[in-house]
PDB file of C-alpha atoms in Angstrom:
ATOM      1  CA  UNK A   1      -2.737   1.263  20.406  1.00  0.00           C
ATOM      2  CA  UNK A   2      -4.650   4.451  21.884  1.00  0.00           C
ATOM      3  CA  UNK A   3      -3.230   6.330  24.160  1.00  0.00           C
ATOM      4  CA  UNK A   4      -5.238   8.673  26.878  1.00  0.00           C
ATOM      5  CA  UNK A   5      -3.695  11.094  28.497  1.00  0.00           C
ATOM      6  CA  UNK A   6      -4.931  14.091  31.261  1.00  0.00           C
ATOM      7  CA  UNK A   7      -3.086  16.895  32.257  1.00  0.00           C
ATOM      8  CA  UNK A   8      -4.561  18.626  35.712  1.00  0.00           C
ATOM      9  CA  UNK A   9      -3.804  21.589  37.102  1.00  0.00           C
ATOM     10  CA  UNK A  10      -2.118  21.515  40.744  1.00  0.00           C
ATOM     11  CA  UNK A  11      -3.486  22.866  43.587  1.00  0.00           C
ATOM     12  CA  UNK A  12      -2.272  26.657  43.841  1.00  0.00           C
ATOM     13  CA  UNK A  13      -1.324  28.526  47.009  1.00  0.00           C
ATOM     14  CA  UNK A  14      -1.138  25.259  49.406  1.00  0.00           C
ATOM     15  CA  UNK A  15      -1.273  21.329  49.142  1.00  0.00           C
ATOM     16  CA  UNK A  16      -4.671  19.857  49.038  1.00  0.00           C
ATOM     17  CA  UNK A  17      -7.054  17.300  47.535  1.00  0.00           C
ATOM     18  CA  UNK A  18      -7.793  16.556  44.163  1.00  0.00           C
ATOM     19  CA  UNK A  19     -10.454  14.271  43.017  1.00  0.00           C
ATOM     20  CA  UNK A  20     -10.881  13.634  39.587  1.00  0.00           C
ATOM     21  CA  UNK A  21     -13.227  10.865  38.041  1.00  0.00           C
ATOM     22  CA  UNK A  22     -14.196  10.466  34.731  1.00  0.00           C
ATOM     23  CA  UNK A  23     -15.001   7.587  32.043  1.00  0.00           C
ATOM     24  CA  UNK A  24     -13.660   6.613  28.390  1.00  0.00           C
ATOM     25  CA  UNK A  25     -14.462   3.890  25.739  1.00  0.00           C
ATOM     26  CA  UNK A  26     -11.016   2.157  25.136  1.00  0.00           C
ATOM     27  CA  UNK A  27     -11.865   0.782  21.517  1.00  0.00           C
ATOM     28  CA  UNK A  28      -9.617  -1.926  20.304  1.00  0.00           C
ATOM     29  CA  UNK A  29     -11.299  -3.112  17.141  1.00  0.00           C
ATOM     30  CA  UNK A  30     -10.748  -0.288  14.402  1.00  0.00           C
ATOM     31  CA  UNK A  31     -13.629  -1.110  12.992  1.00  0.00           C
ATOM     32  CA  UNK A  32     -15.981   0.101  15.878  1.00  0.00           C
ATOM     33  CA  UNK A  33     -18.682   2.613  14.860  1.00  0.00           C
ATOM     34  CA  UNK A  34     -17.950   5.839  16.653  1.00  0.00           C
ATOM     35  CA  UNK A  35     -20.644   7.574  14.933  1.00  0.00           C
ATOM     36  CA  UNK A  36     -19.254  11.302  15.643  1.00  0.00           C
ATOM     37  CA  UNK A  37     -19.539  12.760  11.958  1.00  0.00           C
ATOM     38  CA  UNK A  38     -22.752  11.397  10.518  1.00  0.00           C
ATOM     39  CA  UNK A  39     -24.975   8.804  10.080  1.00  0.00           C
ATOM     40  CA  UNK A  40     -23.092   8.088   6.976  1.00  0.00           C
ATOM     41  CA  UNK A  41     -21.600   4.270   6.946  1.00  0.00           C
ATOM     42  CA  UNK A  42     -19.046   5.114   4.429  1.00  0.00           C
ATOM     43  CA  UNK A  43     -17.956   8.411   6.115  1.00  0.00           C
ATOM     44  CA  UNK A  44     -13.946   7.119   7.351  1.00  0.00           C
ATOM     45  CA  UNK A  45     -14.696   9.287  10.737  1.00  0.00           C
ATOM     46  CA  UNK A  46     -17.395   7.771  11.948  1.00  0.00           C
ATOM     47  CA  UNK A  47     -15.248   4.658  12.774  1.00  0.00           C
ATOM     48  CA  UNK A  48     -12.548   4.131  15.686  1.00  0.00           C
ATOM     49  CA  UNK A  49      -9.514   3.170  13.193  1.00  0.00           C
ATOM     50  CA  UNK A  50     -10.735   6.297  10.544  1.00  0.00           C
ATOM     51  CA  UNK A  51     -11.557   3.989   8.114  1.00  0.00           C
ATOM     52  CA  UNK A  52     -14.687   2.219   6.286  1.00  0.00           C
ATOM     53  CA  UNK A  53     -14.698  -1.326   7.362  1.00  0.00           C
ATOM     54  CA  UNK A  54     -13.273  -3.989   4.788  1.00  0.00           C
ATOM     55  CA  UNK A  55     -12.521  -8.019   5.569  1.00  0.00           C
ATOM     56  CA  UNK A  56      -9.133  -7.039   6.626  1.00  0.00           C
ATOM     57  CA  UNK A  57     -10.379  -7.127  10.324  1.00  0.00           C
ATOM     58  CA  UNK A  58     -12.701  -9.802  10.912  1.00  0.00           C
ATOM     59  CA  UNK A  59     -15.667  -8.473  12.817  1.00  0.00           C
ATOM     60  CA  UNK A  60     -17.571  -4.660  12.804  1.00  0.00           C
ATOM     61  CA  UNK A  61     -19.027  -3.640  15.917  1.00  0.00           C
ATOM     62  CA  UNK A  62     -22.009  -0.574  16.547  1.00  0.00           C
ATOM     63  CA  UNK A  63     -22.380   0.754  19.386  1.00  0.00           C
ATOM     64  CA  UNK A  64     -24.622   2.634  21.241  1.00  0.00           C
ATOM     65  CA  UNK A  65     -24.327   5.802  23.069  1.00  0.00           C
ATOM     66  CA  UNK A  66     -23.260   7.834  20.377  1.00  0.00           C
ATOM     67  CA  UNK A  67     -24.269  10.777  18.925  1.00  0.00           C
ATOM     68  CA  UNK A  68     -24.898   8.998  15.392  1.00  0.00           C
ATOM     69  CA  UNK A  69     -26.415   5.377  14.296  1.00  0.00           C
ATOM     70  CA  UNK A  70     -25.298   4.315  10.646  1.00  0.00           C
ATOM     71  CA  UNK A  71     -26.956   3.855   7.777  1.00  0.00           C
ATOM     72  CA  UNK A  72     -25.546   2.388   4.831  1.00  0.00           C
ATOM     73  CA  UNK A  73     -27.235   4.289   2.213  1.00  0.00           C
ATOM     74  CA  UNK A  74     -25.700   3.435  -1.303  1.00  0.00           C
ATOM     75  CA  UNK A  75     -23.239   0.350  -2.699  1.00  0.00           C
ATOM     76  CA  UNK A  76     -21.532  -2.542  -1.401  1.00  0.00           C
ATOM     77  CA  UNK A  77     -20.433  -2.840   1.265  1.00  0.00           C
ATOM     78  CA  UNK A  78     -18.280  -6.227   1.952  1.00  0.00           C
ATOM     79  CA  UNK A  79     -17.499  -7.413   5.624  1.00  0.00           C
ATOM     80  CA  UNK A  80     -17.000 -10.823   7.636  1.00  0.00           C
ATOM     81  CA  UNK A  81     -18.816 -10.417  11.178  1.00  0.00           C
ATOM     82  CA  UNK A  82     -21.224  -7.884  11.926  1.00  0.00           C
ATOM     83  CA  UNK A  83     -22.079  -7.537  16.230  1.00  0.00           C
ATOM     84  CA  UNK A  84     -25.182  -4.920  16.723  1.00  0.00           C
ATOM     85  CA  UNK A  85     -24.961  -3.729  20.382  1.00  0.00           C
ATOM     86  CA  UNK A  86     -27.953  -3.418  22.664  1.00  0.00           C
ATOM     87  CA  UNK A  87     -29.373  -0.212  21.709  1.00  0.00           C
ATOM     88  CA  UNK A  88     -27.712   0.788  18.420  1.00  0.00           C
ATOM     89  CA  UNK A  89     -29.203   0.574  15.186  1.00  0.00           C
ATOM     90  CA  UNK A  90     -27.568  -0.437  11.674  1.00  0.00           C
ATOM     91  CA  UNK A  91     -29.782   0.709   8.700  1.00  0.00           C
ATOM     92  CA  UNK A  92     -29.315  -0.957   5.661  1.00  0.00           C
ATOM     93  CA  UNK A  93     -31.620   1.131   3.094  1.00  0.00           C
ATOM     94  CA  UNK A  94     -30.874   1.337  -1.014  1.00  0.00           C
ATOM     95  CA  UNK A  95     -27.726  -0.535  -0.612  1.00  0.00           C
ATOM     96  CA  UNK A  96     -26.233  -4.327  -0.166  1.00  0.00           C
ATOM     97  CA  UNK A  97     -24.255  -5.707   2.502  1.00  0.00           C
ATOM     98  CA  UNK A  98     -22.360  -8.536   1.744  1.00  0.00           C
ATOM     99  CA  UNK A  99     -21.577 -10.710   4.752  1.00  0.00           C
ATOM    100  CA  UNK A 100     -19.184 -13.928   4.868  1.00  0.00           C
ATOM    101  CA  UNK A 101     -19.241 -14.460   8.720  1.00  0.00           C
ATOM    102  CA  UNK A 102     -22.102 -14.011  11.094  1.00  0.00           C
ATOM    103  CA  UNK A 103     -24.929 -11.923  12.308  1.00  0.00           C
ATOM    104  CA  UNK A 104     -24.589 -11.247  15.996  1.00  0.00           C
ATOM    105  CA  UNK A 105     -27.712  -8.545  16.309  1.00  0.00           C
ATOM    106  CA  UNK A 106     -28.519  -7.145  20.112  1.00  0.00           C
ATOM    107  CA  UNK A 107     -30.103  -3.901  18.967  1.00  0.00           C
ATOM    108  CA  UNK A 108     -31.845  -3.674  15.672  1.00  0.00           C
ATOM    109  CA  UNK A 109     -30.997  -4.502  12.031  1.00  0.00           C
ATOM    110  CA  UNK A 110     -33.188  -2.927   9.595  1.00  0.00           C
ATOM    111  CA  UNK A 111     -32.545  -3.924   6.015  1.00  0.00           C
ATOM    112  CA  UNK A 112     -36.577  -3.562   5.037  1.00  0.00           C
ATOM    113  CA  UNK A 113     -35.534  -1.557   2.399  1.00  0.00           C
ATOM    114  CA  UNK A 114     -31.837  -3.029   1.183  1.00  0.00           C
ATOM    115  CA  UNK A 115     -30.130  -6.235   1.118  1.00  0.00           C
ATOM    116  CA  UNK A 116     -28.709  -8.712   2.944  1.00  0.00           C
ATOM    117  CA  UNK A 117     -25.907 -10.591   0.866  1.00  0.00           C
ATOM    118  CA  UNK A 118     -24.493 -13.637   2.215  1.00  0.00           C
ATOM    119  CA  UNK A 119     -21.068 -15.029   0.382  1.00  0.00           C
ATOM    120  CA  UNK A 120     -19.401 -16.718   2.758  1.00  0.00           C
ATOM    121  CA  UNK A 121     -16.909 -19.902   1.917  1.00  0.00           C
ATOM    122  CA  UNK A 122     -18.942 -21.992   5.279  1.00  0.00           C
ATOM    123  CA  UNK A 123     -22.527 -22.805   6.104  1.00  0.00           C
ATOM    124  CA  UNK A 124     -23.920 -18.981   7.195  1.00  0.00           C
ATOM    125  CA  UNK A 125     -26.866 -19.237   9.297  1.00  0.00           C
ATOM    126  CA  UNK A 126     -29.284 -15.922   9.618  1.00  0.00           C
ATOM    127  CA  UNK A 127     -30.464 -16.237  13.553  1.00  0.00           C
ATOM    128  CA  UNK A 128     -34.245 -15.545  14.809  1.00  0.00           C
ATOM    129  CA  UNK A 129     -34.800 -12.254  14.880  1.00  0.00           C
ATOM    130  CA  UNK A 130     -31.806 -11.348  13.119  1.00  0.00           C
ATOM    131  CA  UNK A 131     -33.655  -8.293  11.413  1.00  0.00           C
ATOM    132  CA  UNK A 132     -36.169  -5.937  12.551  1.00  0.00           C
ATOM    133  CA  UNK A 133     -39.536  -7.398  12.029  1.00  0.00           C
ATOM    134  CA  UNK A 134     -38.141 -10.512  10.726  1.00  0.00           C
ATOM    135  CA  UNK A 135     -38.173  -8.133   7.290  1.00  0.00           C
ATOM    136  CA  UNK A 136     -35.774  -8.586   4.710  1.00  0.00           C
ATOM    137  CA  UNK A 137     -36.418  -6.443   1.204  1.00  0.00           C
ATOM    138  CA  UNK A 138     -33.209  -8.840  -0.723  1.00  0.00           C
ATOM    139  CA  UNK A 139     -31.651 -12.012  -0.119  1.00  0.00           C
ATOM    140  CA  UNK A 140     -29.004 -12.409  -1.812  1.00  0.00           C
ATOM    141  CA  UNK A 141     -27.417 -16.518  -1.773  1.00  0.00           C
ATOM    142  CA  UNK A 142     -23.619 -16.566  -2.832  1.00  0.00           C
ATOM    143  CA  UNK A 143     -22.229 -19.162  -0.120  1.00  0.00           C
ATOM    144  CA  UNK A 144     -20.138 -21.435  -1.442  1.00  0.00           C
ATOM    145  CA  UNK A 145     -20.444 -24.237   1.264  1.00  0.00           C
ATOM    146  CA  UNK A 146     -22.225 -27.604   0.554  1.00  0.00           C
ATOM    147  CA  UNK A 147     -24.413 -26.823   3.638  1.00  0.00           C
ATOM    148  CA  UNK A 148     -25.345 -23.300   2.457  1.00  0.00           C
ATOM    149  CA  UNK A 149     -27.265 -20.713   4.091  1.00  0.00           C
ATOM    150  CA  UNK A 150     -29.534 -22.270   6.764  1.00  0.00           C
ATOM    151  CA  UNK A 151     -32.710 -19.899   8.460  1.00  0.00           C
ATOM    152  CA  UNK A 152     -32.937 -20.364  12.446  1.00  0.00           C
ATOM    153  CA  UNK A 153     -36.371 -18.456  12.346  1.00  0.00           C
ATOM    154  CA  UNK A 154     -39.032 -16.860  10.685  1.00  0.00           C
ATOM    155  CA  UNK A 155     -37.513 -14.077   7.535  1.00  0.00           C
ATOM    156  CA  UNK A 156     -40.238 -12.260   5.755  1.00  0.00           C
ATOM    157  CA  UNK A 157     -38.816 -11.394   2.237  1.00  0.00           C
ATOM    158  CA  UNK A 158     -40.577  -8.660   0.732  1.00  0.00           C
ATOM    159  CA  UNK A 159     -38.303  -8.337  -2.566  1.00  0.00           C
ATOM    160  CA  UNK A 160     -36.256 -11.042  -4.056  1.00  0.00           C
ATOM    161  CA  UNK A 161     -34.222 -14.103  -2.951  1.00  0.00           C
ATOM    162  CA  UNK A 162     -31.591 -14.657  -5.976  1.00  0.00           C
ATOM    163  CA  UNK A 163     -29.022 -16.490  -6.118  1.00  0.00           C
ATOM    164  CA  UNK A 164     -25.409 -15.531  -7.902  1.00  0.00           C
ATOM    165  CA  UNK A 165     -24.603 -18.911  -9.219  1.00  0.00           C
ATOM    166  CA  UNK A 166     -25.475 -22.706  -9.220  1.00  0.00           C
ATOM    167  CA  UNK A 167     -24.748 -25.062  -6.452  1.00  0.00           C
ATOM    168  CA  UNK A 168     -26.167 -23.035  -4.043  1.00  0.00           C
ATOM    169  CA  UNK A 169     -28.373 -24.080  -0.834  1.00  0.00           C
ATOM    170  CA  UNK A 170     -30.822 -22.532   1.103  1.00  0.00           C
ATOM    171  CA  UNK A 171     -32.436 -24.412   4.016  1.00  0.00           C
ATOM    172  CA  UNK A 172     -35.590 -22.604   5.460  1.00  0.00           C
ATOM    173  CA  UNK A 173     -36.303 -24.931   8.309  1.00  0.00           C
ATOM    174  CA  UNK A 174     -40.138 -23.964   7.242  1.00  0.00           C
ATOM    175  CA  UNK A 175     -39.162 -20.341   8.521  1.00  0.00           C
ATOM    176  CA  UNK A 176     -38.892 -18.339   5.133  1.00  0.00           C
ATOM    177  CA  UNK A 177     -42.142 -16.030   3.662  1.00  0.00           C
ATOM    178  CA  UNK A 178     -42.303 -14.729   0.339  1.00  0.00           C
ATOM    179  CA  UNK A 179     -44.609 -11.877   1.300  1.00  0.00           C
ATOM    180  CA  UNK A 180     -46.957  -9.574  -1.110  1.00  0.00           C
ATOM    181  CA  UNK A 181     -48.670  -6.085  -0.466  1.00  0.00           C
ATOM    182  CA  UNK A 182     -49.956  -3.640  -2.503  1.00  0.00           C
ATOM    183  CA  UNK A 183     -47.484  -2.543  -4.271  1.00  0.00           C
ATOM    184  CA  UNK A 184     -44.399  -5.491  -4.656  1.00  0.00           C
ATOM    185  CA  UNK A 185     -44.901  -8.984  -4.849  1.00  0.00           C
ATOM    186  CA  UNK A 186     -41.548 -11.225  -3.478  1.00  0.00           C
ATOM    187  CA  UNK A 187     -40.153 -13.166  -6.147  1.00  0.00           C
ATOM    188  CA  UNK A 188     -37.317 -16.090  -6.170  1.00  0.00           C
ATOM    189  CA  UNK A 189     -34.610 -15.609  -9.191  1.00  0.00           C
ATOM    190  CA  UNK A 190     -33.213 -17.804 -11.480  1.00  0.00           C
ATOM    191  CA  UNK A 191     -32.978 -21.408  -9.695  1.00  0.00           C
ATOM    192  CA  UNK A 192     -31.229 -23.505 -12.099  1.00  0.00           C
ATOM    193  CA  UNK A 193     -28.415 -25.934 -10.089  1.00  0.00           C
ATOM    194  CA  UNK A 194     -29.732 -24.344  -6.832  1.00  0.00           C
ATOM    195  CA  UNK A 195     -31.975 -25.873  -4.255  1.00  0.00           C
ATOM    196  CA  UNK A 196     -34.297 -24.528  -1.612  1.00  0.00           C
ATOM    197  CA  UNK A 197     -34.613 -27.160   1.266  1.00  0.00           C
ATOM    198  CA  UNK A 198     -37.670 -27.073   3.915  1.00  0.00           C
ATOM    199  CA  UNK A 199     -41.424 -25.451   2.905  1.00  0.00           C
ATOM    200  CA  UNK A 200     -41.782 -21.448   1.813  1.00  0.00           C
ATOM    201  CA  UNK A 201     -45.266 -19.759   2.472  1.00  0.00           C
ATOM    202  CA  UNK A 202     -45.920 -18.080  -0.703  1.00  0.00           C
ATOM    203  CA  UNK A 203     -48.320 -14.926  -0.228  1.00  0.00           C
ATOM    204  CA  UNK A 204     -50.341 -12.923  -2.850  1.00  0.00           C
ATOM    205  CA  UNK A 205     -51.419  -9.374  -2.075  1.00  0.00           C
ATOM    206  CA  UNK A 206     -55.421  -9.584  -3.038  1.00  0.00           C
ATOM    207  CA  UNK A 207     -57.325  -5.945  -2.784  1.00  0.00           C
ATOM    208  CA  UNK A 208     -60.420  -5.419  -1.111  1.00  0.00           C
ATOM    209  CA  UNK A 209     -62.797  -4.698  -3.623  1.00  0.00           C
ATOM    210  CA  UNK A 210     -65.258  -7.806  -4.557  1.00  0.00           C
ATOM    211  CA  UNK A 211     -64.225  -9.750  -7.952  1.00  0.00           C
ATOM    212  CA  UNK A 212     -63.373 -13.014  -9.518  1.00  0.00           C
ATOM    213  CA  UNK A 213     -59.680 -14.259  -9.360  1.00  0.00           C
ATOM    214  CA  UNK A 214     -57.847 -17.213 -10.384  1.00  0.00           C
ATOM    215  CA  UNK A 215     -55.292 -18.204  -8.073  1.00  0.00           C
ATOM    216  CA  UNK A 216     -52.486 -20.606  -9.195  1.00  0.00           C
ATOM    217  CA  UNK A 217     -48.628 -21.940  -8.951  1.00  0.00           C
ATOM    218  CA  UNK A 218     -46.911 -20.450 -12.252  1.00  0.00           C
TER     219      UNK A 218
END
């Protein structure tokens, strides 16, 4: 419960008219990014209820309009929902962010540099255009559903799509690229008792300069 309150000064030396307008966000979710501190994620401050979001409250909203956007810069960080307003940014960079609910992204999500894990107990699906670019450094699969993580549009994954167990299920719908540049090639972990439903384009970063190369399936 938050409670606003102005005090304004009467008139002095007769009656007369006072206008007074003025605005406020009333935040009800503790878990709202305030952003007054820092950019820091893990920074208690920067959110509405002064402290880092956990699964205790379902979804974590960012908004925009304030003075900072968050990054999450280091560790884990473990949360159900995530909603990305139009116009603020979440920064994933160097870190993971474990998600068991949704991605609800109007602004932008970049995680080309971190990782997006997804460990929910129900099918999770990652929406079109859930991430800036479509670019994804990590995917992480530890959802625990029979219908798995499902794609809903193209993901470019420039690192690695593990997985944390066996029994595991990810359905690309023929969205999902493992992608290659100069200096990383994607890669797909251990897949014993997992299962990759629906075609992957598999790239290979190839220089410019002229020579002979074999190019194969390992």
């Amino acid at each position: 419960t938050y409670t606003i309150t102005y005090t304004i000064t009467p008139c002095v030396g007769g009656c007369g008219t006072l206008n007074y307008t003025t605005s406020a966000i009333v935040v009800i979710n503790p878990y709202t990014w305030t952003g007054g501190i820092s950019t820091d994620w893990n920074t208690a401050g920067n959110w509405a209820g002064n402290a880092v979001p956990t699964t205790a409250c379902p979804d974590v909203t960012i908004l925009s309009g304030v003075p900072y956007q968050p990054t999450l810069g280091f560790g884990i960080a473990t949360i159900q929902n995530i909603f990305i307003n139009s116009g603020a940014t979440l920064t994933v960079s160097n870190a993971t962010l474990q998600l068991s609910g949704t991605i609800n992204n109007s602004g932008t999500f970049d995680v080309s540099n971190g990782a997006i894990e997804l460990n929910g107990p129900g099918t999770q699906t990652i929406p079109a255009n859930a991430f800036q670019s479509n670019a994804l450094k990590d995917l992480i699969i530890s959802n625990s559903s029979s219908g798995g993580a499902v794609l809903s549009g193209i993901l470019d994954v420039y690192g690695s799509l593990t997985y944390t167990g066996t029994g595991m299920t990810l359905t690309t719908n023929d969205f999902l690229a493992l992608k290659s540049n100069a200096t990383n090639t994607a890669w797909v972990g251990d897949m014993t008792g997992n299962t990759i439903t629906g075609k992957v384009s598999v790239e290979r970063y190839i220089s410019s300069h002229k020579a002979w190369r074999f190019l194969s399936i390992p």
